[in-house]
Coordinates of C-alpha atoms in Angstrom, one line a residue:
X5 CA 84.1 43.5 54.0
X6 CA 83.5 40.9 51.0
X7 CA 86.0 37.7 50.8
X8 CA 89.6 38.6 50.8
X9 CA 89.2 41.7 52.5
X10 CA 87.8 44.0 49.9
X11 CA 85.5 46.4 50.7
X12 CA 81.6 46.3 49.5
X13 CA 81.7 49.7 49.2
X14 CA 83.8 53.0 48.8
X15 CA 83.2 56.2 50.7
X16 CA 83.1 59.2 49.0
X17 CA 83.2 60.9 52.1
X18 CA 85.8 64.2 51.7
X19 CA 85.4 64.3 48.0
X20 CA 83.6 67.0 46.4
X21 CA 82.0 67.1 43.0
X22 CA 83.9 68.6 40.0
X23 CA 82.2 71.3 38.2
X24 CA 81.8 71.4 34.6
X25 CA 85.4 73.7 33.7
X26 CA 87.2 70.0 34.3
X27 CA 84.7 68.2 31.5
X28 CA 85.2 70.1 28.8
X29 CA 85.0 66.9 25.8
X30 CA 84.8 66.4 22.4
X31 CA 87.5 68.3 21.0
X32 CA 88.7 65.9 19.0
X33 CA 85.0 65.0 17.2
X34 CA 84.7 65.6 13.3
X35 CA 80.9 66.8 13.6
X36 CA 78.5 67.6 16.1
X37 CA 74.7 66.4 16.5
X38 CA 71.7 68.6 15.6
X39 CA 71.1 68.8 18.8
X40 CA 74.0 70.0 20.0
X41 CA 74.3 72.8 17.5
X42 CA 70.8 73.8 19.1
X43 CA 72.7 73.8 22.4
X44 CA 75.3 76.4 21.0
X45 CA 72.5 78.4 19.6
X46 CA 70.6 79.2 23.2
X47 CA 74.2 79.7 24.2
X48 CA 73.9 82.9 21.5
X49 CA 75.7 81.1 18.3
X50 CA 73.1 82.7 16.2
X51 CA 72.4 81.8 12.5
X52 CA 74.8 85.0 11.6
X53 CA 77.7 83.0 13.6
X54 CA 77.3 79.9 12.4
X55 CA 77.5 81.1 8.8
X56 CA 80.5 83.2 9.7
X57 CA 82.4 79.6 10.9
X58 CA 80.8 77.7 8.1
X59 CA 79.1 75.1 9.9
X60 CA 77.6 72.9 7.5
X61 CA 74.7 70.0 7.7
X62 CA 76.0 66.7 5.7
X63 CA 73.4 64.0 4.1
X64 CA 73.6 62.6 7.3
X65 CA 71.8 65.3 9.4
X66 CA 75.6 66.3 11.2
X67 CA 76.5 69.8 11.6
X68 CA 80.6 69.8 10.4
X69 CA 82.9 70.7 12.2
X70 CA 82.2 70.3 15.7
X71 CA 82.2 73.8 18.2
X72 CA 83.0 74.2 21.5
X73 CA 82.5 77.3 23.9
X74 CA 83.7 75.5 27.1
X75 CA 87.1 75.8 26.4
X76 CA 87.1 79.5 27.3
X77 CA 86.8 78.2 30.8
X78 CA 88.0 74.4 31.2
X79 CA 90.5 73.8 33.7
X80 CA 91.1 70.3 31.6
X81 CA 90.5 69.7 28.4
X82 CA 89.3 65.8 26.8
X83 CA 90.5 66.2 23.2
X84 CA 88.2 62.6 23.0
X85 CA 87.2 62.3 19.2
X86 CA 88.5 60.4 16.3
X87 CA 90.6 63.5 15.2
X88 CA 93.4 63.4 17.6
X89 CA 95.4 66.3 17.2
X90 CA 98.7 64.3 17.6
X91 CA 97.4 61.5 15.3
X92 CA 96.7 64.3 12.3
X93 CA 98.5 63.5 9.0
X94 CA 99.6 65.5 6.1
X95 CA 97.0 63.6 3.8
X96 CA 94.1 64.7 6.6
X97 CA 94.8 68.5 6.1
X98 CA 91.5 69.3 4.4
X99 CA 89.2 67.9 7.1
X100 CA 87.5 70.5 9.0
X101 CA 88.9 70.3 12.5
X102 CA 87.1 70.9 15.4
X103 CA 86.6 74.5 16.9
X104 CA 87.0 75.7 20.8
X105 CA 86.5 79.4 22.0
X106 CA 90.1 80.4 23.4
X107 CA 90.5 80.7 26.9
X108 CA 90.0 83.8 28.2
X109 CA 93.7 84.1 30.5
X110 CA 95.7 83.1 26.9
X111 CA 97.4 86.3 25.0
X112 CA 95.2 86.6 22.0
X113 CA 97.8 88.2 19.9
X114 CA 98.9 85.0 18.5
X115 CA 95.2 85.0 16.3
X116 CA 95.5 88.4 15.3
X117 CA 93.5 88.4 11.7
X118 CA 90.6 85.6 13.3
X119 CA 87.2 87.0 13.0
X120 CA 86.0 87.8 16.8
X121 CA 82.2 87.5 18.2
X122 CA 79.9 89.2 20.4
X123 CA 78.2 86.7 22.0
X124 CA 76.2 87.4 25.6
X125 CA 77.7 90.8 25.8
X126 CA 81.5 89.2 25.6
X127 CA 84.3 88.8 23.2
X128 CA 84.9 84.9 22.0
X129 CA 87.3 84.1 19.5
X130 CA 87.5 81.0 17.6
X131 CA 90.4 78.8 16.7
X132 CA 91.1 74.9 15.8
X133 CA 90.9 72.8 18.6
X134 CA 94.3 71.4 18.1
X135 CA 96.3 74.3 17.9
X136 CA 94.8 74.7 21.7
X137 CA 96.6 71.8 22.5
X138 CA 100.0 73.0 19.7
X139 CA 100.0 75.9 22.7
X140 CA 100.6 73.8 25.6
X141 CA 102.2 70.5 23.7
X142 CA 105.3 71.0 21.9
X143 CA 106.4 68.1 19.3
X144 CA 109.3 67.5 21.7
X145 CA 106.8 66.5 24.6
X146 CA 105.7 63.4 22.4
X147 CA 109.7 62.1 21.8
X148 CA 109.9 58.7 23.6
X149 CA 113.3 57.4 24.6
X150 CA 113.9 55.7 21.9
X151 CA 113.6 58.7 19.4
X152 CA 116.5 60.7 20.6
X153 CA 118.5 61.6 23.6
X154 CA 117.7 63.8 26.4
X155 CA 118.9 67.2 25.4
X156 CA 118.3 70.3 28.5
X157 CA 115.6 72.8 28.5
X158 CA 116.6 76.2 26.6
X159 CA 114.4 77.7 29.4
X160 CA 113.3 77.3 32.9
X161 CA 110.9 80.0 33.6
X162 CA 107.9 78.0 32.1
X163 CA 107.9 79.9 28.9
X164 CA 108.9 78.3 25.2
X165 CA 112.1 79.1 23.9
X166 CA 113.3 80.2 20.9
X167 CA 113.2 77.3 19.3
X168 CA 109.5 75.9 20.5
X169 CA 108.0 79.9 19.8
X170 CA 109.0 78.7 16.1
X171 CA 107.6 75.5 15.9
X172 CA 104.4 76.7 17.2
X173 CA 104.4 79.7 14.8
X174 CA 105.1 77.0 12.4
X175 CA 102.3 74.7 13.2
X176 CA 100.0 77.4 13.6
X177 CA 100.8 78.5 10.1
X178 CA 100.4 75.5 8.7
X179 CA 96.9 75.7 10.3
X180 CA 96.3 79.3 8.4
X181 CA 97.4 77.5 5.0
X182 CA 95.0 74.6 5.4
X183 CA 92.2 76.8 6.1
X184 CA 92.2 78.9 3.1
X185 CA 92.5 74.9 1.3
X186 CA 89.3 74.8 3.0
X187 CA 88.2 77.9 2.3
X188 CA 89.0 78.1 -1.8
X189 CA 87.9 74.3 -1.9
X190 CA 84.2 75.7 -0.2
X191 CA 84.4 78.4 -2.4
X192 CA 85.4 76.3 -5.8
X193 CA 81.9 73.7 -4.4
X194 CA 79.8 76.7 -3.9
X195 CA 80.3 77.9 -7.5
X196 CA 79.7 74.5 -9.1
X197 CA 76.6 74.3 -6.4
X198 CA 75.5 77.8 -7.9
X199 CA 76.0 76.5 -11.7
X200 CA 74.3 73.3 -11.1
X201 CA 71.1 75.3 -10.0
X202 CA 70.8 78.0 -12.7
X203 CA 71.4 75.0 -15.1
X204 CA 68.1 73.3 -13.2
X205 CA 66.6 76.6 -13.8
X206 CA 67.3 77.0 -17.5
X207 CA 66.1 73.6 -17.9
X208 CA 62.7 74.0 -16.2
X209 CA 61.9 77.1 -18.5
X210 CA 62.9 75.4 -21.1
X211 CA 60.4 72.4 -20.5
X212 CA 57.8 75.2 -19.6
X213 CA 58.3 76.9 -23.1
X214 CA 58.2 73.5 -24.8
X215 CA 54.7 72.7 -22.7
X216 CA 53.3 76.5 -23.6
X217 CA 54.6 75.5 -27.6
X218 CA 53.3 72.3 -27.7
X219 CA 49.5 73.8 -25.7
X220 CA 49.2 75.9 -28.6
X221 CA 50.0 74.0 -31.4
X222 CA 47.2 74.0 -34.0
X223 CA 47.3 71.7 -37.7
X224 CA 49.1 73.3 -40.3
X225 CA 52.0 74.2 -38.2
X226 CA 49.9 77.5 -36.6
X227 CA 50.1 78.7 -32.9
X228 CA 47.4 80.0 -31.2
X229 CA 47.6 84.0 -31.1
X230 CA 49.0 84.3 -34.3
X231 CA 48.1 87.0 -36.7
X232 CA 46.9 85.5 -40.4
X233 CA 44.6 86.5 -43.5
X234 CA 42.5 84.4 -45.3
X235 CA 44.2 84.1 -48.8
X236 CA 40.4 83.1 -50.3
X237 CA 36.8 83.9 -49.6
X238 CA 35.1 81.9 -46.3
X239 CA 31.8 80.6 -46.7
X240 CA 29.5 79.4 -44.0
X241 CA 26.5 77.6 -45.8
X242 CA 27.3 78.6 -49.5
X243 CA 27.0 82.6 -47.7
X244 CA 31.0 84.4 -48.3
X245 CA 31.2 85.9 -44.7
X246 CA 34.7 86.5 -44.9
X247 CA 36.2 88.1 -48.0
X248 CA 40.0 87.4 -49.8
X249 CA 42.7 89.5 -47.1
X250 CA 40.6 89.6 -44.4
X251 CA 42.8 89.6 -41.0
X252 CA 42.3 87.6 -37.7
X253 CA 43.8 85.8 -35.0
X254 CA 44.2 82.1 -34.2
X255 CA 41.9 80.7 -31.6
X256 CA 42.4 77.2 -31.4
X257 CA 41.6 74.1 -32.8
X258 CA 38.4 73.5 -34.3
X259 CA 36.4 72.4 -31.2
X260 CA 34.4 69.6 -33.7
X261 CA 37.3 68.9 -35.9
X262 CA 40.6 70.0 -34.1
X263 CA 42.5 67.7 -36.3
X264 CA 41.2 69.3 -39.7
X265 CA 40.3 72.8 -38.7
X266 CA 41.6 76.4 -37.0
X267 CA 39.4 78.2 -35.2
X268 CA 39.7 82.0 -36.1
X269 CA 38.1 85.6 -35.2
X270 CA 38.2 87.7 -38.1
X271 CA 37.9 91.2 -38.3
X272 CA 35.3 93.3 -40.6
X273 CA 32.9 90.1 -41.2
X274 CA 30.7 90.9 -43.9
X275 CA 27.6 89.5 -42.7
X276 CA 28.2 91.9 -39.5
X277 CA 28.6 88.7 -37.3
X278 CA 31.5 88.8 -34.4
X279 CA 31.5 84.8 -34.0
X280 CA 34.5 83.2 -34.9
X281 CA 34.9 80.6 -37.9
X282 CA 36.4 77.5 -38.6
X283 CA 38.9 77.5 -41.8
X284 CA 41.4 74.6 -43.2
X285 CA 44.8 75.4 -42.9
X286 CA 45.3 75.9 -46.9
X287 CA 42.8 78.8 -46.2
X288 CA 45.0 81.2 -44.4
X289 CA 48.5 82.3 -44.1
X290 CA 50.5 84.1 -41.6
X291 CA 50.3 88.4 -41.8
X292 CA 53.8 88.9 -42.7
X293 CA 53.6 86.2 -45.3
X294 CA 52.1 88.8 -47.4

């Protein structure tokens, strides 16, 4: 034995290891790692679940809120987390809370209306974390000595009475109400999400149209592909090839001069020639111009 007569050492002799139903933790976390949302997806949280509970990835790379499937089977649970459930305000009611499976010996008539899962060939339900605890804590648990007096038990069989069956109806309605918050909040972000990105996407085919303008831009306000007629006679070297009316298309610039000349193909050149020639923009005018 050290000095004073403690020991150096403690048997553990007698003692047997506790399995993983009495560490069932983090119910009380606001968000959950990557990694541990890859843990609940080999568990069989596929991508069609996780959508369904609207588990979300932040800037930060955590998945919100935090899930848990060992509650179906604890035999304790650690509500450890920042989100208490008997620390929640008023002001803190649209905060995702955390979400546990609900144990599997608990009548799950109180969540009538909550979406059920398949997962591994059984039935999991999903429900806030604290309202696990709202089944087992009543408000009046919490009252220290100094907050009222002792009043007796309305029941002595182990199940609520009257009066705690409401509060947890109430609580648990209070839950339903925050949720849809969350839910028309999710929804009311989503849209604005969606608007933001078909605004992006106007915008980008706009600049594309102003690129696909501006690439064919020729002098004297012309676009390339554009029907016109020569409103004179062309000559190439003092020859007419082109006669008054003639009709053509818009090429390009002039590759020589592209800053005094269009390039155009006209049709029915009179010297039989196919090439194209270059005019000045007083030359020609648009078809429709007449």
């Amino acid at each position: 034995p050290r000095a004073g007569g403690a020991p150096a050492s403690t048997s553990t002799a007698g003692f047997a290891p506790l399995d993983e139903a009495w560490g069932c933790s983090g119910l009380a976390s606001e968000a959950m790692s990557v990694q541990e949302a890859m843990a609940l997806k080999r568990q069989g949280l596929d991508e069609q679940v996780m959508a369904q509970l609207r588990i979300k990835q932040d800037v930060d790379g955590n998945m919100h809120p935090f899930v848990s499937t060992c509650t179906a089977k604890a035999k304790l649970l650690h509500f450890s987390g920042p989100a208490k459930p008997w620390m929640v305000e008023d002001g803190q009611a649209a905060r995702r809370h955390a979400l546990c499976s609900a144990p599997l010996n608990l009548r799950l008539d109180a969540w009538e209306g909550t979406p059920t899962f398949h997962i591994d060939g059984g039935l999991v339900i999903f429900v806030a974390c604290q309202d696990l605890w709202r089944r087992y804590i009543s408000e009046t648990s919490l009252i220290g000595e100094e907050d009222g007096e002792d009043e007796p038990s309305g029941s002595s069989d182990g199940q609520l009475d009257s009066k705690g069956v409401q509060q947890w109806a109430d609580h648990h309605q209070k839950f339903l109400n925050n949720l849809k918050k969350q839910v028309e909040g999710e929804q009311t972000r989503d849209v604005e999400v969606e608007k933001e990105l078909k605004l992006k996407k106007l915008l980008e085919r706009h600049l594309l149209r102003e690129r696909e303008l501006e690439r064919r831009r020729v002098i004297g306000g012309f676009l390339v592909g554009q029907k016109v007629k020569c409103n004179t006679d062309i000559s190439v070297r003092g020859e007419v090839v082109v006669k008054r009316g003639a009709l053509g298309t818009i090429q390009g610039p002039s590759a020589r001069h592209p800053q005094g000349r269009i390039n155009v193909v006209f049709k029915g050149r009179i010297d039989g020639k196919v090439r194209s020639v270059n005019v000045l923009p007083r030359e020609i005018v648009l078809e429709e111009s007449g």
